[in-house]
mmCIF file of C-alpha atoms in Angstrom:
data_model
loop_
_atom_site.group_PDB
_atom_site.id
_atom_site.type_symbol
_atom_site.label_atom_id
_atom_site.label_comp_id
_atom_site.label_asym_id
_atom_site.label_seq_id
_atom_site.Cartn_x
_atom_site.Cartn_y
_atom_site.Cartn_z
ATOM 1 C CA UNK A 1 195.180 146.454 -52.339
ATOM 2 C CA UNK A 2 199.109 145.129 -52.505
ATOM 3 C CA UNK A 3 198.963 141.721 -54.405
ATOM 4 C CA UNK A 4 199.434 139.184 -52.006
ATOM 5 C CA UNK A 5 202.456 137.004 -51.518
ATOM 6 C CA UNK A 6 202.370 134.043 -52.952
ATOM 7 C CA UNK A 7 204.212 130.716 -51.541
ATOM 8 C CA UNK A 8 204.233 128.152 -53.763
ATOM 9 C CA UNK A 9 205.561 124.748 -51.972
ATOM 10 C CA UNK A 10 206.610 121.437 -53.140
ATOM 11 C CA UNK A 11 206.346 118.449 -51.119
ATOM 12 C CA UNK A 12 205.675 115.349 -50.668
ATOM 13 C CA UNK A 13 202.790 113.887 -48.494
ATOM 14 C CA UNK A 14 205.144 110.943 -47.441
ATOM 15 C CA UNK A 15 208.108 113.182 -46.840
ATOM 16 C CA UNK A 16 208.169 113.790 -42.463
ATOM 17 C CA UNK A 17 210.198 116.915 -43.046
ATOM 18 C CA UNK A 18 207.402 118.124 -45.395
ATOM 19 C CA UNK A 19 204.935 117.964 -42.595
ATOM 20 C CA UNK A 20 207.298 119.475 -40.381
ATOM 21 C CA UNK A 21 207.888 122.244 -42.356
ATOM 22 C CA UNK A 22 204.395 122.961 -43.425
ATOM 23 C CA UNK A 23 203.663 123.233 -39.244
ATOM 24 C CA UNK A 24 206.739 125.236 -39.659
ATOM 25 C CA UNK A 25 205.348 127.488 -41.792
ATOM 26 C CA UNK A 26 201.655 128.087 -40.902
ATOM 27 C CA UNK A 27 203.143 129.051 -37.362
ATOM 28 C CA UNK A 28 205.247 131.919 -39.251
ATOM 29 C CA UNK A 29 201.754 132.791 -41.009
ATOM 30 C CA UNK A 30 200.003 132.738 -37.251
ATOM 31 C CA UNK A 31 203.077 135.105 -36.188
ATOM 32 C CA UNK A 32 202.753 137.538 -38.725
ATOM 33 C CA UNK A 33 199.062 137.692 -38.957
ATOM 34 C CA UNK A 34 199.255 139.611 -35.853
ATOM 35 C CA UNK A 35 201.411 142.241 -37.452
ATOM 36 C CA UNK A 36 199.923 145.824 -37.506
ATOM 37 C CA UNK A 37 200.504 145.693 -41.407
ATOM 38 C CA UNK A 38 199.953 141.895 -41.723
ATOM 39 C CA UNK A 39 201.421 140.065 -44.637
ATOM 40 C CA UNK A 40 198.663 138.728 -47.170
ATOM 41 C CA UNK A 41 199.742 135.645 -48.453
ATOM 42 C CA UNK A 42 198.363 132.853 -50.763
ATOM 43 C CA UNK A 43 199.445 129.347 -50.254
ATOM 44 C CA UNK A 44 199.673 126.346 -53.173
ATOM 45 C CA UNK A 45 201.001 123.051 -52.881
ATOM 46 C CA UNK A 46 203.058 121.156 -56.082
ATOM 47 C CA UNK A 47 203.853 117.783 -56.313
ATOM 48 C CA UNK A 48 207.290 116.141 -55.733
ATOM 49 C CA UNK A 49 207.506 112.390 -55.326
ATOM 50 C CA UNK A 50 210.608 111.212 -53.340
ATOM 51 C CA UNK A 51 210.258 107.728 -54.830
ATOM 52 C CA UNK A 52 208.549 107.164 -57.483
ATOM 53 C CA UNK A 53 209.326 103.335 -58.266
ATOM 54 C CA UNK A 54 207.889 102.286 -54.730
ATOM 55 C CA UNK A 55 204.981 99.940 -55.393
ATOM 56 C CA UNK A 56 201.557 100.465 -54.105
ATOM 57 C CA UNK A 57 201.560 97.768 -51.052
ATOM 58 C CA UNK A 58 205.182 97.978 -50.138
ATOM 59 C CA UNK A 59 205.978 94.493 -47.980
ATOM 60 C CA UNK A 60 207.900 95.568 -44.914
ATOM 61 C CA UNK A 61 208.317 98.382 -42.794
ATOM 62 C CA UNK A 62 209.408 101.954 -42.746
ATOM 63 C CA UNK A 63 212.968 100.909 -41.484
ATOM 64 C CA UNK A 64 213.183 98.056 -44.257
ATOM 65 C CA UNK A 65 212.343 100.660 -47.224
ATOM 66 C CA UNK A 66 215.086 103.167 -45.814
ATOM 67 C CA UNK A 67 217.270 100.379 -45.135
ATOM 68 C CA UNK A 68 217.296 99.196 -48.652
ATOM 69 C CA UNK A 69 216.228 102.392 -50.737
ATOM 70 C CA UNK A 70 218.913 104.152 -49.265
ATOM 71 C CA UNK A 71 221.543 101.408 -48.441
ATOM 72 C CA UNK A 72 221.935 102.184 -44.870
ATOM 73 C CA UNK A 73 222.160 99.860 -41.540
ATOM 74 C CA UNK A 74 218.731 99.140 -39.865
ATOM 75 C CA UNK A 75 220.390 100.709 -36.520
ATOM 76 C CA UNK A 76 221.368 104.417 -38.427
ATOM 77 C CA UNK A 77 217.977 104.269 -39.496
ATOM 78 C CA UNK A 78 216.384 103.736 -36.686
ATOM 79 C CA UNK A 79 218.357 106.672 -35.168
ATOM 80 C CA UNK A 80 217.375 108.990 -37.691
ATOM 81 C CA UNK A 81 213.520 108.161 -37.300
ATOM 82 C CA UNK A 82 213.857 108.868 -33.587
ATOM 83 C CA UNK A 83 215.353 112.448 -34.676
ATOM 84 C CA UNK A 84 212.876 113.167 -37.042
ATOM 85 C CA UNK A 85 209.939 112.197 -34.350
ATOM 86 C CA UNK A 86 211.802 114.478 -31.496
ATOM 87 C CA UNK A 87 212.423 117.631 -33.965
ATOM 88 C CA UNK A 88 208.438 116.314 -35.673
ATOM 89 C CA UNK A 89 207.281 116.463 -31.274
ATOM 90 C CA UNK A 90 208.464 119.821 -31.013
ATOM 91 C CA UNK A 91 206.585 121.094 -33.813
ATOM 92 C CA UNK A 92 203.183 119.481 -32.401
ATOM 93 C CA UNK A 93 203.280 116.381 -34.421
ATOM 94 C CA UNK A 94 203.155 113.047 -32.899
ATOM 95 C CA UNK A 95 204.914 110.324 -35.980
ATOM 96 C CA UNK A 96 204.255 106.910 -35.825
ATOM 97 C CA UNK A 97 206.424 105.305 -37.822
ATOM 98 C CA UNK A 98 205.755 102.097 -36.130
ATOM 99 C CA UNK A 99 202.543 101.961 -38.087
ATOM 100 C CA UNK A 100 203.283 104.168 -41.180
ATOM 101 C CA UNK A 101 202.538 101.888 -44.144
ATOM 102 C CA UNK A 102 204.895 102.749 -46.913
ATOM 103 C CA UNK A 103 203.123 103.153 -50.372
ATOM 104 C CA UNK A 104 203.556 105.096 -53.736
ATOM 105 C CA UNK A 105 202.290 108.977 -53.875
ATOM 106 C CA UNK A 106 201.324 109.729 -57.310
ATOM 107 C CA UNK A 107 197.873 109.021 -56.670
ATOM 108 C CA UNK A 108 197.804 111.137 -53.549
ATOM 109 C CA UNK A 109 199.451 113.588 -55.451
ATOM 110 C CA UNK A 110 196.616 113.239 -58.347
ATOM 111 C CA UNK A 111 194.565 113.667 -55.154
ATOM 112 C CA UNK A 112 195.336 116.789 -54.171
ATOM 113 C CA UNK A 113 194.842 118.590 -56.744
ATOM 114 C CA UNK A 114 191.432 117.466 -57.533
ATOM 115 C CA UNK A 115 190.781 118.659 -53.969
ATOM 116 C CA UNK A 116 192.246 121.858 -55.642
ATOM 117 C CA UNK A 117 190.068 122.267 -58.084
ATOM 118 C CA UNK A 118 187.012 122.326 -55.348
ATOM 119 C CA UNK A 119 189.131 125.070 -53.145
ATOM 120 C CA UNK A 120 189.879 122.413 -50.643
ATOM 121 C CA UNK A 121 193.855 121.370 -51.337
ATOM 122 C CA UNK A 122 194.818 123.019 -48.018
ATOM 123 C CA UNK A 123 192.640 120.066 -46.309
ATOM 124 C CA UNK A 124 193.286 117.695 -48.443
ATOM 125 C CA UNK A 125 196.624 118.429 -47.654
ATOM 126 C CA UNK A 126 196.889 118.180 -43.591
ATOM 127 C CA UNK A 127 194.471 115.348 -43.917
ATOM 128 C CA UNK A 128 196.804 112.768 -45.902
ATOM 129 C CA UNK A 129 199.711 114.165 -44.186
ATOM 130 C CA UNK A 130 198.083 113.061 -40.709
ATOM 131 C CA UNK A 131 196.574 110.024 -41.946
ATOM 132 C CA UNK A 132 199.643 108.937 -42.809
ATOM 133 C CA UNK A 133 202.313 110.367 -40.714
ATOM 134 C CA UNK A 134 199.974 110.064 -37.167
ATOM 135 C CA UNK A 135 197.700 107.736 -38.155
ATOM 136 C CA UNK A 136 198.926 104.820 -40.086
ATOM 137 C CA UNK A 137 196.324 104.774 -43.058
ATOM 138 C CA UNK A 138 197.293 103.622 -46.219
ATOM 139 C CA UNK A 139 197.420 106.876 -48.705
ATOM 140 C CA UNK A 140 198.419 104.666 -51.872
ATOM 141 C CA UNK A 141 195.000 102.936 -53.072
ATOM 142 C CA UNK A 142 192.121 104.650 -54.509
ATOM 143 C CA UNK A 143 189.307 103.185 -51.985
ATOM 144 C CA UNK A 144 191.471 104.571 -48.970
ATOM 145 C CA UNK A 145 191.794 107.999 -50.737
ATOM 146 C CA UNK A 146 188.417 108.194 -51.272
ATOM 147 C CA UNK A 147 187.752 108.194 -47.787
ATOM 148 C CA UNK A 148 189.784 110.751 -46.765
ATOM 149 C CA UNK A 149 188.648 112.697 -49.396
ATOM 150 C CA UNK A 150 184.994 112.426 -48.261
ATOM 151 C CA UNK A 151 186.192 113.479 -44.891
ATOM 152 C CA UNK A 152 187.355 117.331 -45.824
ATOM 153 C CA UNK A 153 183.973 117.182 -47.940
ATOM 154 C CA UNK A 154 184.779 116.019 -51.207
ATOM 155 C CA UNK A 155 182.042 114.072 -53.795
ATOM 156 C CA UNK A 156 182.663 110.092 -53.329
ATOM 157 C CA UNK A 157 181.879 109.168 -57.187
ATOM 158 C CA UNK A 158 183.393 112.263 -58.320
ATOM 159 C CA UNK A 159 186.576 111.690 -56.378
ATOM 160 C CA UNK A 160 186.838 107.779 -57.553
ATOM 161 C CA UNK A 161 186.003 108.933 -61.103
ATOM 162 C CA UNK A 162 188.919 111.442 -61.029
ATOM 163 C CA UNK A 163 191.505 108.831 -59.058
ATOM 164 C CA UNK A 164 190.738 106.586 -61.401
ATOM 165 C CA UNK A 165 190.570 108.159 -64.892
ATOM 166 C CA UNK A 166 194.178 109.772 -63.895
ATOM 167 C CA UNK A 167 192.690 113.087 -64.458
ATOM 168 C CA UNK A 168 195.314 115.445 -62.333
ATOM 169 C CA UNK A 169 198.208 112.973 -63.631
ATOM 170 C CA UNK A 170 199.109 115.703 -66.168
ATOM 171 C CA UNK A 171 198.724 118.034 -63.571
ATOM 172 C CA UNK A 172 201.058 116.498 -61.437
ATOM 173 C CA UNK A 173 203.480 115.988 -64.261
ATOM 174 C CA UNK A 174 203.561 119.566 -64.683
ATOM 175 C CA UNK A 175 204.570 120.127 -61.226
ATOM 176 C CA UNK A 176 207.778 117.601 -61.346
ATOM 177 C CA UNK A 177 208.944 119.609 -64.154
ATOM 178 C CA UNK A 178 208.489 123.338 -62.696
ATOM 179 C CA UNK A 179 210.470 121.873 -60.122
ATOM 180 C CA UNK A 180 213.322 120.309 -62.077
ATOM 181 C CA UNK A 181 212.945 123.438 -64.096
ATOM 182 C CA UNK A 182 213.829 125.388 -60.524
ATOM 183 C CA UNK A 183 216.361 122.990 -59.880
ATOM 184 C CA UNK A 184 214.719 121.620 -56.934
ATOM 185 C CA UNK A 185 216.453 118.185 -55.441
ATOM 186 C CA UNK A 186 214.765 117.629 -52.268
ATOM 187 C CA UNK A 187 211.767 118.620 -50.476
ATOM 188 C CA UNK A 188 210.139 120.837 -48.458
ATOM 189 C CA UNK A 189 211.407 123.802 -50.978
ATOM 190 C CA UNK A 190 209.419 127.029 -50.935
ATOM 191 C CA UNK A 191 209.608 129.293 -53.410
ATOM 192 C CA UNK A 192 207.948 133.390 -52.199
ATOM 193 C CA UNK A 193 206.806 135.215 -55.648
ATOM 194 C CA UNK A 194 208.454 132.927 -57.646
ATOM 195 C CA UNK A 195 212.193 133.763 -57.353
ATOM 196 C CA UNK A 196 212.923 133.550 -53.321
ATOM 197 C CA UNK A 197 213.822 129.960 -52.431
ATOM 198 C CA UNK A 198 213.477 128.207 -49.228
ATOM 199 C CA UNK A 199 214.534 125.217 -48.903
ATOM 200 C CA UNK A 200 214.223 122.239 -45.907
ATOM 201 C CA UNK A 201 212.023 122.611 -42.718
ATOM 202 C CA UNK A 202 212.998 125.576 -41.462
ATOM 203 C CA UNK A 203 212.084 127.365 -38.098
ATOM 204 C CA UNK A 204 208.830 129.687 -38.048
ATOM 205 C CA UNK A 205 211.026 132.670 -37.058
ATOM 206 C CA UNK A 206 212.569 132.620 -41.025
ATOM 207 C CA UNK A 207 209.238 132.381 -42.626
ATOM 208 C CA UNK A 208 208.631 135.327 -40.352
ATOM 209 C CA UNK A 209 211.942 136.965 -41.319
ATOM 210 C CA UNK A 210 211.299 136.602 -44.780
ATOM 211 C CA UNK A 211 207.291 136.919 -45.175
ATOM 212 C CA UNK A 212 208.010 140.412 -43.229
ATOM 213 C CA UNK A 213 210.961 141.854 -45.134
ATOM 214 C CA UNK A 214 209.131 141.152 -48.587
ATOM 215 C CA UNK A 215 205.577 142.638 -47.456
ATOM 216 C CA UNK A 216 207.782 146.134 -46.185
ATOM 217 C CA UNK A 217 209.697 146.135 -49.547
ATOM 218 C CA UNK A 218 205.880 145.668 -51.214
ATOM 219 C CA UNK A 219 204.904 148.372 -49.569
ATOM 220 C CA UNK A 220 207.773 150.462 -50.519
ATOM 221 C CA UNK A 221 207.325 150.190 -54.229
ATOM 222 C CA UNK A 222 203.866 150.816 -54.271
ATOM 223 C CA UNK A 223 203.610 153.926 -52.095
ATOM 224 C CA UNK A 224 200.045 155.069 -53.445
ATOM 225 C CA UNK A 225 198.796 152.092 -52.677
ATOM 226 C CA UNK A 226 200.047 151.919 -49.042
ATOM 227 C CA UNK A 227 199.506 155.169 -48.737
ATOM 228 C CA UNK A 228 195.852 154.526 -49.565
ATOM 229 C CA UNK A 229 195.424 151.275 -47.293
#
């Protein structure tokens, strides 16, 4: 069999263009997966935290953090939330940012890759993405966490223990500096067999483009194999 290509992502679970482009994405998969000679393709998630010094229980809205993370006037930024919810619409996500509670990542991050470790990151995933993009949960304390962790079928106590022992921290760690180590700046970034770069939510027709034009050129050098399938 022709190894499989591998997409390795970094995101963010409280970055909307993240979500967007992971939609993006697993619509390119769908597309592809139809193909005669269909792509196989594994799928990992890294972490990248867009802000790192935000506290736990942030005390305003998603407008005030923008607002004053990023300088801007409450009225730009509430024009660039209503373009990220129309371009978020028409890739079958529904944003509420008028009940997104702001919060720090790292634990969600530390999250997700225990879910790894039990095959279920891909869950874990879409789950804190929705919770916190559709839903308005809180993703930044350990008893909410747990809960949505129990939900895509993780162990309670196990999960808790994890969360709160920091065991993934290193993990995590590692990931922020394979991406600095890429040179990665912002987020979504894919990155096919570790040296194509995507970068930004981009359209499912260039993960199609792309996932295509790398499985033909698999095939190419390894004509026995093909040959064989």
């Amino acid at each position: 069999m022709t190894e499989p290509i591998s997409i390795d992502i970094w995101s963010d679970i409280a970055c909307p263009w993240c979500y967007i482009g992971k939609r993006n994405l697993e619509k390119g998969l769908e597309a592809v997966s139809a193909d005669a000679d269909a792509p196989a393709v594994t799928v990992t998630f890294h972490s990248f935290e867009l802000s790192p010094d935000t506290p736990v229980d942030f005390d305003g809205d998603e407008i005030d953090f923008l607002a004053g993370h990023k300088g801007m006037p409450r009225e730009q930024v509430e024009q660039m939330l209503a373009n990220v919810t129309g371009v978020a619409q028409k890739a079958g996500l529904e944003y509420r940012f008028d009940l997104l509670q702001h919060t720090n990542t790292v634990k969600a991050h530390e999250l997700l890759h225990h879910a790894k470790a039990h095959g279920l990151q891909h869950e874990m995933e879409e789950r804190l993405m929705s919770a916190y993009f559709t839903e308005g949960k809180h993703v930044g304390r350990i008893d909410d966490l747990v809960e949505l962790a129990v939900e895509v079928g993780l162990d309670a106590a196990e999960t808790r223990q994890a969360l709160e022992a920091a065991t993934h921290l290193p993990a995590v760690r590692q990931d922020q500096a394979q991406a600095q180590a890429y040179g990665i700046q912002g987020v979504p970034f894919f990155v096919l067999d570790g040296q194509y770069g995507i970068s930004g939510a981009q359209p499912p027709s260039t993960f199609e483009s792309v996932l295509r034009d790398l499985w033909a050129k698999r095939g190419q050098s390894e004509p026995e194999t093909a040959a064989a399938v």
